[in-house]
Short mmCIF file of C-alpha atoms and ligand atoms in Angstrom, two decimals:
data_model
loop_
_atom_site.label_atom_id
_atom_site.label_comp_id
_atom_site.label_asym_id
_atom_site.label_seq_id
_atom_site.Cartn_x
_atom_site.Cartn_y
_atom_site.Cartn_z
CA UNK D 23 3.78 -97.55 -67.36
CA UNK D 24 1.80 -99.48 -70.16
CA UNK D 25 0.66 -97.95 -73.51
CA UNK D 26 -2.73 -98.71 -75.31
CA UNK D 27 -3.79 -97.17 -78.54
CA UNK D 28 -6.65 -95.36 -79.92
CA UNK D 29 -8.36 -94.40 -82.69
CA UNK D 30 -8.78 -90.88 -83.47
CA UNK D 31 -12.60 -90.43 -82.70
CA UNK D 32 -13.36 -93.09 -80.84
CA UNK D 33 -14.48 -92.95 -77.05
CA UNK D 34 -12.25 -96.55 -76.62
CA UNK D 35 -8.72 -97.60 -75.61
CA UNK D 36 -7.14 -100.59 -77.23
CA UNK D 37 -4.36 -103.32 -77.40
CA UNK D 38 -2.23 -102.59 -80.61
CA UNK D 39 -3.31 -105.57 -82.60
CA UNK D 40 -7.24 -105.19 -81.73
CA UNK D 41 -9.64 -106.26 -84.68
CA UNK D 42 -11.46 -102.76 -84.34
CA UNK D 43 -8.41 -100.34 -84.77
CA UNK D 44 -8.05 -99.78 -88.21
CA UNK D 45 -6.16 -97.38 -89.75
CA UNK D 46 -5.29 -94.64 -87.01
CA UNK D 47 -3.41 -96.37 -83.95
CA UNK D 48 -2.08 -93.75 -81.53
CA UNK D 49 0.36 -94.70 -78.91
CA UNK D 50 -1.01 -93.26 -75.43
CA UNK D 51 0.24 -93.75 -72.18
CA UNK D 52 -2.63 -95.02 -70.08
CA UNK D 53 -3.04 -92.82 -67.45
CA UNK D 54 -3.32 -90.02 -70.69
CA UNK D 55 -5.97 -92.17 -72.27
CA UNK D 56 -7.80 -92.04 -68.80
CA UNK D 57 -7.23 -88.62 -68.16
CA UNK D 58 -8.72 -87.76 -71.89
CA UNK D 59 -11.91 -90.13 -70.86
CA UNK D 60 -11.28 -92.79 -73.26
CA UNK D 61 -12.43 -95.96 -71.83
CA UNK D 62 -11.22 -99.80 -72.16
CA UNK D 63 -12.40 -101.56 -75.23
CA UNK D 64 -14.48 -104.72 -74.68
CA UNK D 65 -13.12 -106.79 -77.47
CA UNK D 66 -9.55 -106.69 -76.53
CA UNK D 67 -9.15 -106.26 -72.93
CA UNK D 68 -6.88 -103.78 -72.58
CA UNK D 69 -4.96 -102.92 -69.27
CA UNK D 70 -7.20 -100.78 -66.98
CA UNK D 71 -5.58 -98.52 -64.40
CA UNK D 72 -5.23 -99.33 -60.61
CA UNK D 73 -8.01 -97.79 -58.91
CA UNK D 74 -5.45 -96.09 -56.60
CA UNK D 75 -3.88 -94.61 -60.22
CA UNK D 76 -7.20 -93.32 -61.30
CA UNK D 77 -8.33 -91.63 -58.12
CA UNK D 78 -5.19 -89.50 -58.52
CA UNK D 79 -6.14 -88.11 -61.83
CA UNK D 80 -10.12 -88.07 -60.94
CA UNK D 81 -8.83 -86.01 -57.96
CA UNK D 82 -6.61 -83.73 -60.12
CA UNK D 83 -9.77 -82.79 -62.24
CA UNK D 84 -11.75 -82.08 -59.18
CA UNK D 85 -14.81 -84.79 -59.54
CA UNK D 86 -17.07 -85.31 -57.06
CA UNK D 87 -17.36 -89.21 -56.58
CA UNK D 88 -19.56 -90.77 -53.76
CA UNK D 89 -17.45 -93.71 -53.06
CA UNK D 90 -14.60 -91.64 -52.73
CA UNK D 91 -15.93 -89.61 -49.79
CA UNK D 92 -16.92 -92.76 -48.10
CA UNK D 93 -20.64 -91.15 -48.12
CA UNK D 94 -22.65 -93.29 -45.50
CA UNK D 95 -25.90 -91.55 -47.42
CA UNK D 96 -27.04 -90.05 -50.44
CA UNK D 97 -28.61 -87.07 -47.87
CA UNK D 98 -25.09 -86.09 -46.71
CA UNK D 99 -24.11 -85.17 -50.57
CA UNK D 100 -22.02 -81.73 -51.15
CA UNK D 101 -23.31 -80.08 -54.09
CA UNK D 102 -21.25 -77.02 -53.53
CA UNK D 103 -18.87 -79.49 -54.73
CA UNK D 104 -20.53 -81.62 -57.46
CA UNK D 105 -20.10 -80.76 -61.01
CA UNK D 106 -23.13 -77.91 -62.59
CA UNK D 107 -24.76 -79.00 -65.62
CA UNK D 108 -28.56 -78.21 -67.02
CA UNK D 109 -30.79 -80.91 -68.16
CA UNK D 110 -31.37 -79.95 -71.95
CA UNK D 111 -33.15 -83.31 -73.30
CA UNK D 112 -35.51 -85.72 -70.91
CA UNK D 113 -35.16 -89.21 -72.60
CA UNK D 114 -37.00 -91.35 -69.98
CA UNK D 115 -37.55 -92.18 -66.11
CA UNK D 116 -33.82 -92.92 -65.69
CA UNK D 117 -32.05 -91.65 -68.78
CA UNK D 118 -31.66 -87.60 -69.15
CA UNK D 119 -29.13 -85.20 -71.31
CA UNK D 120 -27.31 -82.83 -69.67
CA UNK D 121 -24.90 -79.72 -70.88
CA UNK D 122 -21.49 -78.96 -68.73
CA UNK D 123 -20.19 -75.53 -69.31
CA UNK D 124 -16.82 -76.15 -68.26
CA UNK D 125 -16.22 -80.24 -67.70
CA UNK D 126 -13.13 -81.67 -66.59
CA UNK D 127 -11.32 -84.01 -69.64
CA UNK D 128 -12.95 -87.00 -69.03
CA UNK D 129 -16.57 -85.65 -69.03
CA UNK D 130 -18.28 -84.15 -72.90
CA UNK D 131 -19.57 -80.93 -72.87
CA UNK D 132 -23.14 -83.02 -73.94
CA UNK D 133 -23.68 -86.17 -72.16
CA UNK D 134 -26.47 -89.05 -71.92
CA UNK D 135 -26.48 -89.76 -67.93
CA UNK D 136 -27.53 -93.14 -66.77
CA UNK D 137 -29.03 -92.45 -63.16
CA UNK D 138 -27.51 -94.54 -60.63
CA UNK D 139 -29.13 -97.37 -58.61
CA UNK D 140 -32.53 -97.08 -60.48
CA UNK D 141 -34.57 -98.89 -62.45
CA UNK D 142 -38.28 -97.52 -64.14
CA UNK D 143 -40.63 -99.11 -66.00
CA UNK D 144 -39.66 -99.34 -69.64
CA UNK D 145 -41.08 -96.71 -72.47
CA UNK D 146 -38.58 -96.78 -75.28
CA UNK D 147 -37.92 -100.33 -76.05
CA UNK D 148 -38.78 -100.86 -79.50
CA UNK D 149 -39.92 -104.48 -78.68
CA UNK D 150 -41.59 -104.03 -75.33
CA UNK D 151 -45.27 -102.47 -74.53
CA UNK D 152 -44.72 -99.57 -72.25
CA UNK D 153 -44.68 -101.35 -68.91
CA UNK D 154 -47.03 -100.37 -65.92
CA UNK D 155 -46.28 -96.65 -64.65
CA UNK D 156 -43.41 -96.05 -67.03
CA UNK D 157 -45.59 -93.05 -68.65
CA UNK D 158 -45.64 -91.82 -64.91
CA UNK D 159 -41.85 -92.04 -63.99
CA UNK D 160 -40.54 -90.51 -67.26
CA UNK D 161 -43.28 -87.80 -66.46
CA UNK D 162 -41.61 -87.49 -63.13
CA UNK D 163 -38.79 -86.63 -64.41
CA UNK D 164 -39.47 -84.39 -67.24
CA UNK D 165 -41.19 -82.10 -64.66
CA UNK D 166 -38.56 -81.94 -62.27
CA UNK D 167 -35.80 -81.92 -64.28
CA UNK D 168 -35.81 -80.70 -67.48
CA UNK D 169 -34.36 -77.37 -68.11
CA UNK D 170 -33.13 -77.41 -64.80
CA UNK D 171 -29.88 -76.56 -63.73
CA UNK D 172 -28.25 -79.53 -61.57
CA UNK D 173 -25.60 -80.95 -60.09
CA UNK D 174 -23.67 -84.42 -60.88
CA UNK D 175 -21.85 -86.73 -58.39
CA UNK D 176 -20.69 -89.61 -59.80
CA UNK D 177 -19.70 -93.44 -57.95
CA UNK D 178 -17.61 -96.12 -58.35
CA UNK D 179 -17.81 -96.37 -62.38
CA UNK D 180 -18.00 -93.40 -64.62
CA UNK D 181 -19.86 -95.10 -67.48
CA UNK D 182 -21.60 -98.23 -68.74
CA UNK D 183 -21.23 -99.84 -72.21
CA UNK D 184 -23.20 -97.69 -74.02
CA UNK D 185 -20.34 -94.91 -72.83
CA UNK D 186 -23.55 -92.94 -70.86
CA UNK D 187 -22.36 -91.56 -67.71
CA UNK D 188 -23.69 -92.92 -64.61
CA UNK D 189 -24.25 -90.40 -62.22
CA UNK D 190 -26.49 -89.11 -59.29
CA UNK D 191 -28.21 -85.73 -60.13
CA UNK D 192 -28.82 -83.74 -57.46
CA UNK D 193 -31.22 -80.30 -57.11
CA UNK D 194 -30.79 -76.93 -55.72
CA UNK D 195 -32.40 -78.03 -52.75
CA UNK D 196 -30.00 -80.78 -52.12
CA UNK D 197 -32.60 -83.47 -52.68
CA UNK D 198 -31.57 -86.54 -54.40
CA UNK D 199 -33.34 -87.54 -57.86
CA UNK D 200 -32.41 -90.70 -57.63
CA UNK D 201 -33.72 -91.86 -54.26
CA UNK D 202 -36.73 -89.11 -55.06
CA UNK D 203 -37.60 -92.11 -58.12
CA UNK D 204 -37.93 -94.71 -55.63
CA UNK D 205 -39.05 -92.96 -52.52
CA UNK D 206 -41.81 -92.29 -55.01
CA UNK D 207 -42.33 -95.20 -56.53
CA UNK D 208 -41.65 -94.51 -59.96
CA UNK D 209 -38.63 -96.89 -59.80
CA UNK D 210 -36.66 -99.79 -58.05
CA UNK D 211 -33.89 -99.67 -56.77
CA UNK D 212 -31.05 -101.08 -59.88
CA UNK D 213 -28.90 -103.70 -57.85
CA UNK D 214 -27.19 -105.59 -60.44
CA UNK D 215 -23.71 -103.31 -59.81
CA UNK D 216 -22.73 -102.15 -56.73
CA UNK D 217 -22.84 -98.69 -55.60
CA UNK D 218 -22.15 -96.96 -53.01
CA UNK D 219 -25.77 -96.44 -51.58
CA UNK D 220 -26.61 -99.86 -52.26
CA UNK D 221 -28.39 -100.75 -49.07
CA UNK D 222 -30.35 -97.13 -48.71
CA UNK D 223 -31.90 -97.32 -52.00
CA UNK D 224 -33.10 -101.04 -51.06
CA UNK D 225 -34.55 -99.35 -47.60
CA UNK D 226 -36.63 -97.06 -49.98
CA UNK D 227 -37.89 -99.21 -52.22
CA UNK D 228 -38.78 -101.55 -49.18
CA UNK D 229 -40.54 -98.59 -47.75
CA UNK D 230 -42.33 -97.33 -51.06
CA UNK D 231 -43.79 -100.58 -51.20
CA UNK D 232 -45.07 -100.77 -47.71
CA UNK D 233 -46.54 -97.61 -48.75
CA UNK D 234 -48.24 -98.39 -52.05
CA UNK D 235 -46.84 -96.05 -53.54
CA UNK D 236 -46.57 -95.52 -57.54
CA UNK D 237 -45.99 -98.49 -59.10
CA UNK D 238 -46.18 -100.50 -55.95
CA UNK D 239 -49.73 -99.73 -55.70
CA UNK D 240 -53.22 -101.31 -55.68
CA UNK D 241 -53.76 -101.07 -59.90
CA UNK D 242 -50.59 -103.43 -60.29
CA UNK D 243 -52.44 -105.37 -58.74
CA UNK D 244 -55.48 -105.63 -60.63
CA UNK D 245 -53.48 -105.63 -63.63
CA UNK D 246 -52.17 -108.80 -63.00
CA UNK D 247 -55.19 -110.71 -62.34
CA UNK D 248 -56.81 -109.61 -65.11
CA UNK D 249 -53.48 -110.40 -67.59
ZN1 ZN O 323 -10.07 -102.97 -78.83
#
């Protein structure tokens, strides 16, 4: 079994002689670093785990993952078995905060969640004008979710490089917020990385679309011409 190394407050794993360890290096086993939700640095390349290695230990700490259930659709989710959490801090459309009272090792008690599969209109870049309907999704989402308690399933990867967790929140009533965004219109469906309801969220977008619906509708449109 390989060893990497970490720092001591750092969210990373590394290769001994990488350029951003510097004075704390602490020999882990890998599957430990994994378990303790460290994940692989991108400037050295560390070893990553066999996916068949870290289903073991995602199993051990009881995490609901998607992909793992071989979930046909988003619809035929568990939440009795998802993880609780409550949305404490709307960021935008896409992006929320969420508290876990009682996460497994690899999960923060405070986390920045990444929604899965979606994409809405940008409000927060610094260098962009907010973009057509972006006001509306992050609306969207405030209202429904904020303060809310919810529940997490998570999919093929845990987190992208800005170490947010990517994740499906799910209601009380089972609905989906993620496919709620694009059934809605308020965003498209985020295809760049493959997840496990790839091809459904497509289906809704295709569908929102056809139906005009948020920012598929007539005042995009009109926008355009007169830009
Ligand atoms: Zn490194």
């Amino acid at each position: 079994m390989g060893f990497v190394y970490l720092s001591k407050s750092g969210s990373k794993y590394h290769l001994e002689n990488c350029s951003t360890l510097k004075d704390t290096k602490i020999k882990t086993k890998l599957t430990d670093a994994i378990t303790a939700g460290k994940s692989p640095c991108s400037v050295c390349n560390p070893p990553l785990l066999k996916e068949i290695e870290k289903s073991k230990i995602y199993s051990q700490q009881n995490i609901y993952r998607v992909n793992m259930e071989s979930l046909k659709s988003y619809a035929n989710a568990d939440i009795t078995r998802m993880l609780p959490a409550k949305v404490i801090r709307h960021i935008d459309g896409d992006t929320v905060e969420l508290q876990f009272e009682n996460p497994p090792s690899i999960i923060k008690k405070t986390e920045k969640i990444r929604m899965i599969g979606v994409d809405t209109p940008e409000t927060l870049h610094p260098k962009k004008e907010v973009q057509y309907f972006g006001k509306e999704a992050s609306d969207f989402t405030k209202k429904r979710l904020l303060n809310k308690d919810v529940f997490i399933a998570l999919d093929w990867d845990t987190r992208d490089k800005y170490d947010r967790l990517l994740a499906y929140i799910y209601m009380n009533d089972g609905s989906c917020h993620n496919a709620e965004l694009i059934k809605n219109g308020f965003a498209a469906a985020y295809t760049h990385f493959p997840f496990q309801f790839l091809d459904e969220f497509r289906l809704l977008e295709k569908q929102a679309k056809a139906g005009n619906r948020g920012l598929w509708g007539g005042n995009r449109q009109e926008s355009k011409k007169q830009g």
